[in-house]
Coordinates of C-alpha atoms in Angstrom, one line a residue:
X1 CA 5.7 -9.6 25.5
X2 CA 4.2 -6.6 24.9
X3 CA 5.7 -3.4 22.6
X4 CA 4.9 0.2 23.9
X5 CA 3.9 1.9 20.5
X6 CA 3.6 5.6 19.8
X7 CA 1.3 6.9 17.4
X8 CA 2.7 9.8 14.8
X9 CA -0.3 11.7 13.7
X10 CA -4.2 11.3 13.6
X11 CA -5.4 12.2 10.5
X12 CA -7.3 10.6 7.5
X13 CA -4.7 7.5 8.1
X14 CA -3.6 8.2 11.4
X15 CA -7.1 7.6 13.2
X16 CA -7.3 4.2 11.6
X17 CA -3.7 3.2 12.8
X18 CA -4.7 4.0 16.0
X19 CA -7.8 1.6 16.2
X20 CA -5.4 -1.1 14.7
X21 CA -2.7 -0.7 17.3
X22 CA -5.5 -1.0 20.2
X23 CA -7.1 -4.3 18.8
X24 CA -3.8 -5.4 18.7
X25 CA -3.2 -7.7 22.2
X26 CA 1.0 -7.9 21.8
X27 CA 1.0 -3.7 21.7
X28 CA 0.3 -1.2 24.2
X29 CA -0.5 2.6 23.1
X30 CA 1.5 5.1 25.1
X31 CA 1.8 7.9 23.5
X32 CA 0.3 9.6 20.4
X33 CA 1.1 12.8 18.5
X34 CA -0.7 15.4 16.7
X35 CA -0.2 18.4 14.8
X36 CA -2.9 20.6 16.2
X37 CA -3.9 22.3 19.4
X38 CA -7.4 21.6 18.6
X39 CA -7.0 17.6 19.7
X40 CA -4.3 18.3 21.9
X41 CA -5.4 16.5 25.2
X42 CA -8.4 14.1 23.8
X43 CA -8.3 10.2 24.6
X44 CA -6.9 8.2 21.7
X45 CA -10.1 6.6 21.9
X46 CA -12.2 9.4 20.4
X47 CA -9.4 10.3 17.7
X48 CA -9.9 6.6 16.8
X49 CA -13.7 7.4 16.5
X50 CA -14.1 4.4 19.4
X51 CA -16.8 4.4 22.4
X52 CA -14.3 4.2 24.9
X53 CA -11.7 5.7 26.7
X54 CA -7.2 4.7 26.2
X55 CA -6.5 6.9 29.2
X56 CA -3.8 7.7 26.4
X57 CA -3.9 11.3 25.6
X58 CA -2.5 13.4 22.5
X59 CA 0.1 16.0 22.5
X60 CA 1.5 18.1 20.7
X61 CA 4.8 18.2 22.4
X62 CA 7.4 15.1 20.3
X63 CA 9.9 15.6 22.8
X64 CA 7.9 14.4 25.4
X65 CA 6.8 11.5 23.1
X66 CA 10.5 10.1 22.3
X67 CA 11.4 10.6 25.9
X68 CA 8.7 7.9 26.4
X69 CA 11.3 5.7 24.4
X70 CA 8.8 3.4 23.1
X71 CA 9.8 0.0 21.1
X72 CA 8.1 1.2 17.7
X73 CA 6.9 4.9 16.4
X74 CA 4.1 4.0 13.9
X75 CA 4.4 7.0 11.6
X76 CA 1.5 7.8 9.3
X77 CA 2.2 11.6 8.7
X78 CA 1.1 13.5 5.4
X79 CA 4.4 13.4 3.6
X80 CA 3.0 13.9 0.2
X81 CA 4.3 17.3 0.0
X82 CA 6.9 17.8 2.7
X83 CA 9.0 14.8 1.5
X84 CA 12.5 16.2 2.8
X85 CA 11.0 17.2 6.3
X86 CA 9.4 13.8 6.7
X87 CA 12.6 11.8 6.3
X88 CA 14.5 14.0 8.6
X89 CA 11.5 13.3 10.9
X90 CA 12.3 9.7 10.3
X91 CA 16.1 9.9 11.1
X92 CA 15.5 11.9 14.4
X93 CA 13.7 9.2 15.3
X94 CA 16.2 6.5 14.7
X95 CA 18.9 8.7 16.2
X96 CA 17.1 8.2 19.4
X97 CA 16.6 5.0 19.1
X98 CA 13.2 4.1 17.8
X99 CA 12.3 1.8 15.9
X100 CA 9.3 2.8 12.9
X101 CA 6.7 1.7 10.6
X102 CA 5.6 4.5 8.3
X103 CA 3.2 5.1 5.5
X104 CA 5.5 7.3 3.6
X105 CA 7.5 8.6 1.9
X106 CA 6.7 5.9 -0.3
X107 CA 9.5 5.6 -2.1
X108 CA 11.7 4.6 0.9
X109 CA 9.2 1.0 0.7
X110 CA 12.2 -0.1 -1.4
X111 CA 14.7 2.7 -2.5
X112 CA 17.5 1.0 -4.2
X113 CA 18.0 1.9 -7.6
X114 CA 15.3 4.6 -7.1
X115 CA 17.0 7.2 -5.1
X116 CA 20.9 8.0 -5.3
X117 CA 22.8 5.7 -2.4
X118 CA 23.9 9.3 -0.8
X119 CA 20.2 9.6 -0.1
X120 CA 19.9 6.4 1.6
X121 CA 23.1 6.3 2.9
X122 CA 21.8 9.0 6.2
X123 CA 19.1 6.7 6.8
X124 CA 21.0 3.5 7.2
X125 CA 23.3 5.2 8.9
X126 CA 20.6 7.2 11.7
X127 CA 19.1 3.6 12.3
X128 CA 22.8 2.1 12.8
X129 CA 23.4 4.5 15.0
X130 CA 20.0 4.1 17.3
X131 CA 20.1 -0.1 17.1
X132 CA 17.1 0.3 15.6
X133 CA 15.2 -0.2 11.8
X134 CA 13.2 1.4 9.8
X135 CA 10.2 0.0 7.4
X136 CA 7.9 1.9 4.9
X137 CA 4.8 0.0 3.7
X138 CA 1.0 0.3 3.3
X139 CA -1.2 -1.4 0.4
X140 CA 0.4 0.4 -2.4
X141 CA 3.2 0.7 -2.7
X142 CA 2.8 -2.6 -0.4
X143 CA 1.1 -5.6 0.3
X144 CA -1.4 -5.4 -2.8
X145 CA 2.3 -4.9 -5.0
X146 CA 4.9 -6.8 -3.2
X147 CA 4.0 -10.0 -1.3
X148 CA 0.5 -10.7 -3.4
X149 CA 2.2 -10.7 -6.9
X150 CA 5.5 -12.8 -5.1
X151 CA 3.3 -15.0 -3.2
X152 CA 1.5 -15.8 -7.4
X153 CA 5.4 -16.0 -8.7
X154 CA 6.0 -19.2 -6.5
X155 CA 3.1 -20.9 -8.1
X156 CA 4.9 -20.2 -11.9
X157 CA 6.1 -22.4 -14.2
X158 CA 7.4 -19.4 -16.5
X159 CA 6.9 -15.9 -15.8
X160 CA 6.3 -13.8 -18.9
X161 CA 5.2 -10.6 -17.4
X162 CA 3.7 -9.4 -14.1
X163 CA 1.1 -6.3 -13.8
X164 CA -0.1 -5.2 -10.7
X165 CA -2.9 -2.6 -10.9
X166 CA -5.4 -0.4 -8.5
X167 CA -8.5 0.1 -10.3
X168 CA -10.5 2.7 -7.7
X169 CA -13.6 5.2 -7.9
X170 CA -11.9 7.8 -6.0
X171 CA -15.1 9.6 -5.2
X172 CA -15.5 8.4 -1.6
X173 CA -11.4 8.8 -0.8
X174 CA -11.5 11.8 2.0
X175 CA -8.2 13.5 1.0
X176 CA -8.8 16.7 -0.5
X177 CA -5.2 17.5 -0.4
X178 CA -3.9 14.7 -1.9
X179 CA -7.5 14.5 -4.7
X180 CA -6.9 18.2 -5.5
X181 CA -3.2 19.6 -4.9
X182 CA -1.3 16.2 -5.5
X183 CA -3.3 14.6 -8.2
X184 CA -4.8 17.5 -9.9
X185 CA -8.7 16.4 -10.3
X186 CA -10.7 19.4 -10.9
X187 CA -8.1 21.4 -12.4
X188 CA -8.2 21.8 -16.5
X189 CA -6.3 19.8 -18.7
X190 CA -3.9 22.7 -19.8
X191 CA -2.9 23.8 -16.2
X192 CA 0.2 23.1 -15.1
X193 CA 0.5 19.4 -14.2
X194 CA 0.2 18.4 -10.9
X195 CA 2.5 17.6 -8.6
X196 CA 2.2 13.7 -8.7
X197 CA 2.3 14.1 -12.9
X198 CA 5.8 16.3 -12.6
X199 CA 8.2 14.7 -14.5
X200 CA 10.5 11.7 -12.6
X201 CA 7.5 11.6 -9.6
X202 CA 5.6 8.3 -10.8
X203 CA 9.2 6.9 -11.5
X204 CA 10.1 8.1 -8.0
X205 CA 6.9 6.9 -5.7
X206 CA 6.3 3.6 -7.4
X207 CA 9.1 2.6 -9.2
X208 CA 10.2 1.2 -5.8
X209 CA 7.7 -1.1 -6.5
X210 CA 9.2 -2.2 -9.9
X211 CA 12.8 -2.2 -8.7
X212 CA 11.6 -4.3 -5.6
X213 CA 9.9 -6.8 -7.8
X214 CA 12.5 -7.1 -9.8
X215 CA 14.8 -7.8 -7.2
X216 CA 13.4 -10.5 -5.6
X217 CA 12.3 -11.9 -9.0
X218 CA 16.5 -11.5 -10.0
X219 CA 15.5 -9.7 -13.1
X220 CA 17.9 -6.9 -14.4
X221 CA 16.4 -4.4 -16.1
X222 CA 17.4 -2.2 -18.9
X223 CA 15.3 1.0 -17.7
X224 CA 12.3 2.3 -15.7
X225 CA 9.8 4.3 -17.5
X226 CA 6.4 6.2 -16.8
X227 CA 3.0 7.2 -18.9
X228 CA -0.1 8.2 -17.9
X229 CA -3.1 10.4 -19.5
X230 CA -6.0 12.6 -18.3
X231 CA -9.4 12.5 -19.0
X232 CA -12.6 15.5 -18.4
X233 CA -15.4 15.1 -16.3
X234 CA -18.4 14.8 -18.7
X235 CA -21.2 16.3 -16.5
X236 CA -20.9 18.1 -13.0
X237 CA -19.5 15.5 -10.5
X238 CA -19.5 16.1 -6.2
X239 CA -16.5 14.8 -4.6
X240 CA -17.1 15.5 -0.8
X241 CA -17.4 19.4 -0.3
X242 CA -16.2 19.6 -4.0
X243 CA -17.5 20.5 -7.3
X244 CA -15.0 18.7 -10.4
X245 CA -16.8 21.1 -13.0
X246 CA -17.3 19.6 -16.9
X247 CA -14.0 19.6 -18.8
X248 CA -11.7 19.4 -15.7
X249 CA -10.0 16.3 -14.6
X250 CA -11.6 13.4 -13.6
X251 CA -9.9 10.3 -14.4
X252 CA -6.4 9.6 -14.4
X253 CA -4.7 6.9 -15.1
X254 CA -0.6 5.7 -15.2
X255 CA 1.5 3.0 -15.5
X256 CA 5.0 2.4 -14.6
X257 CA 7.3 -0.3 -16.8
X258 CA 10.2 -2.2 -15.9
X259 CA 11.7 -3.4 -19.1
X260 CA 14.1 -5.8 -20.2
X261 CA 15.5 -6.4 -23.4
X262 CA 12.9 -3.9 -24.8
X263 CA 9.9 -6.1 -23.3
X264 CA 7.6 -4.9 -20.4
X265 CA 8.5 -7.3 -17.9
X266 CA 7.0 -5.7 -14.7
X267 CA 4.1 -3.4 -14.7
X268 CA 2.8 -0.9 -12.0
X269 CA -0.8 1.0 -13.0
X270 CA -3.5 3.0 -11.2
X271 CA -6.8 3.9 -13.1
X272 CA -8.6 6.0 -10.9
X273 CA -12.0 7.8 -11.3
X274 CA -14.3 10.0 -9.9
X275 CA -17.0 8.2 -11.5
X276 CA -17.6 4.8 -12.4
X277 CA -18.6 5.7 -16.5
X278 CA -15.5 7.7 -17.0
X279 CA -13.1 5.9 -19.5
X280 CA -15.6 2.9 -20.0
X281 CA -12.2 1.8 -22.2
X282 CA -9.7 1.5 -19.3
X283 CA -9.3 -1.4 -17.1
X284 CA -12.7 -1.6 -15.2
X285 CA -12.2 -2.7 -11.3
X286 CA -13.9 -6.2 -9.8
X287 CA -16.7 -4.5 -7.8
X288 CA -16.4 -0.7 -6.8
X289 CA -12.7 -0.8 -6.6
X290 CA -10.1 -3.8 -6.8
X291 CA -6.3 -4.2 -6.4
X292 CA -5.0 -7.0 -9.7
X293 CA -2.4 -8.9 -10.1
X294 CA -2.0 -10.6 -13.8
X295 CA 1.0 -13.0 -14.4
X296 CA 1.4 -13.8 -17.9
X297 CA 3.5 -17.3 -18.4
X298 CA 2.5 -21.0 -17.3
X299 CA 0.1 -20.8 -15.9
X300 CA -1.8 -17.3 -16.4
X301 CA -2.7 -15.8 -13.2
X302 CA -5.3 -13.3 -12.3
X303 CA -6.5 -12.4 -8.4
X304 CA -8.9 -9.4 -8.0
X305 CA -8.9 -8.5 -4.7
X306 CA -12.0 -6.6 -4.0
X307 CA -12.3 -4.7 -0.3
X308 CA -14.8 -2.9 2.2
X309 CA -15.5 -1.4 4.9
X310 CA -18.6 -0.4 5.4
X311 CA -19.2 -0.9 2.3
X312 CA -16.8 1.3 1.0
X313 CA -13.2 0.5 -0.4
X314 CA -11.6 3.6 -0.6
X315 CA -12.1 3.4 3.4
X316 CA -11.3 -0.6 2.9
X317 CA -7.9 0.6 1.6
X318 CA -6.7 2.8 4.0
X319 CA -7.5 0.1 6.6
X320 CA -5.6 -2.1 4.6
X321 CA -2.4 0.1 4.7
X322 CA -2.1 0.8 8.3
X323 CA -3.1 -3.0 9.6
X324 CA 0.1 -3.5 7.7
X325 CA 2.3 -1.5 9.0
X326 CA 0.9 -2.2 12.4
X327 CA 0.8 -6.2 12.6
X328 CA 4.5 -6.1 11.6
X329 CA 5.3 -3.7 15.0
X330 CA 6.8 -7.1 16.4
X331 CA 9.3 -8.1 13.4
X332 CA 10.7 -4.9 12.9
X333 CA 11.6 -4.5 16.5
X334 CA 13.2 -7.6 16.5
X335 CA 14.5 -7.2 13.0
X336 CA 18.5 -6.3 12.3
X337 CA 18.5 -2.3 12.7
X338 CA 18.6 -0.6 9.3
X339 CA 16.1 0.2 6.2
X340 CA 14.2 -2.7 6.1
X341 CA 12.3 -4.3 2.6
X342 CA 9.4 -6.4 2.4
X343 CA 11.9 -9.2 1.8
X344 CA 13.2 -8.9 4.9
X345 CA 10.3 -9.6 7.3
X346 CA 9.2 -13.2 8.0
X347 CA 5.1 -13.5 7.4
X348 CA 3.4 -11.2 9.8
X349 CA -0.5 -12.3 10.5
X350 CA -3.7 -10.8 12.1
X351 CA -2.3 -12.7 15.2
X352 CA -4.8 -12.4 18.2
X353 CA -7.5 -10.6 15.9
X354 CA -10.0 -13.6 15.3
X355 CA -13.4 -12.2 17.4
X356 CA -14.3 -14.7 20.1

């Protein structure tokens, strides 16, 4: 059987999805959307950056797209900083009765005792309506912080406390939005914080990842809480078209805690730099970049999973989030319709992806 798939966007993440969903033998590209005029009417293929022609081409025109009625939308859409607008996005598409995969908003990867149930509540409720579900993953919040570290769990004897980590040189990542607006590097310590470092955000985006582990792990905790600090570039530093000038940011890094009884039980944290010597005393990555999961207990675990493409990871980890999303296409069509959890899908593979 074969699922007619719609691509939602052809950006940074969005051209990668699209190569994914070609390679992909069980889905068939109809349709693909983007937000300018400017690759309005090119072949998939080139958005995808392939040597080959779809006979697929973009439009700017939705309507058209979800009078296709395709089986899945795979939405990868900037939602960073139109979070309201991208999940009314979402629920017009369920109304209509499509199913979708999405990057973002990431919160929505597991929302439940994140977001208020009169926020999730429309969501449910659109997908009820159109038959159909709706699942939000990627690497992180995703695979790298949901299956890895519950995949480790089964292999416990006693589980003392779990940290999952991305350790990354963000120097090679080619999102100046979400680099410069979002995250703040370049701008100087005493400017107003950025929007990812406004207070309740971290708890917001990730703690889905905390509450998540926690439920599957049956652990009740006490409170969800956030930290992070800042530190200056020491020297001129050139991210892409950029200049992060001395004393400006240039490495950040934050953790989330689930705690119980007092006790950091479950631990999300990002150290990310724009240069590999920046806080030589943070956690330092396997390789150029690595994703890490630590169980304390009996055993102790620790996995490093290091990742390239081309040899570079940032470009490694934005393959990994939308081969994710797309290799699941199948179960979330044929899931029950709703807001679906990584809990809820059965073990999606790289199914017909082997080379010959």
């Amino acid at each position: 059987m074969k699922y007619r798939v719609v691509q939602w966007s052809t950006g940074n993440v969005g051209r990668r999805t699209l190569r994914s969903i070609l390679a992909r033998p069980e889905l068939e590209l109809v349709g693909v959307w983007v937000s300018s005029e400017a690759k309005a009417g090119k072949d998939a293929g080139e958005l995808a950056g392939l040597d080959r022609e779809t006979g697929v081409l973009a439009t700017t025109d939705a309507q058209a797209l979800i009078d296709l009625k395709p089986d899945c939308i795979v939405h990868t859409a900037m939602a960073d900083d139109r979070l309201q607008e991208s999940v009314e996005d979402l629920k017009s598409f369920l109304r209509a009765g499509m199913n979708v995969v999405s990057s973002s908003p990431v919160f929505l990867q597991f929302p439940y005792g994140t977001l208020p149930d009169e926020a999730i509540s429309p969501i449910v409720d659109a997908a009820t309506e159109g038959g159909v579900s709706l699942w939000v993953n990627g690497i992180d919040p995703g695979w790298a912080n949901d299956w890895l570290p519950l995949l480790l769990s089964s292999g416990s004897e006693r589980i003392d406390a779990i940290v999952c980590s991305e350790i990354m040189d963000y120097s090679t990542y080619d999102n100046p939005k979400v680099l410069f607006d979002i995250m703040g590097f370049g701008r100087t310590l005493d400017d107003e914080l950025p929007l990812l470092l406004q207070p309740g955000v971290l708890t917001l985006a990730w703690g889905s990842v905390i509450r998540q582990l926690a439920a599957a792990l049956d652990v009740e905790l006490d409170s969800v809480t956030q930290y992070f600090e800042r530190l200056p570039a020491t020297e001129e530093l050139r991210v892409g078209a950029h200049t992060i000038a001395p004393g400006t940011a240039a490495a950040l890094r934050f953790q989330i805690h689930g705690l119980r009884n007092g006790r950091d039980v479950l631990t999300l944290e990002h150290v990310t730099r724009l240069h590999p010597e920046l806080a030589p005393d943070w956690p330092q990555p396997a390789g150029k970049g690595c994703y890490r999961v630590e169980i304390k207990g009996e055993p102790d675990y620790r996995l490093d999973l290091q990742l390239y493409s081309d040899g570079d990871h940032a470009e490694a980890g934005v393959v990994g989030t939308v081969a994710r999303l797309v290799s699941a296409v199948p179960a979330v069509v044929q899931a029950r319709p709703g807001l679906l959890t990584a809990t809820d899908l059965p073990l999606t593979t790289g199914r017909g992806l082997v080379a010959p």
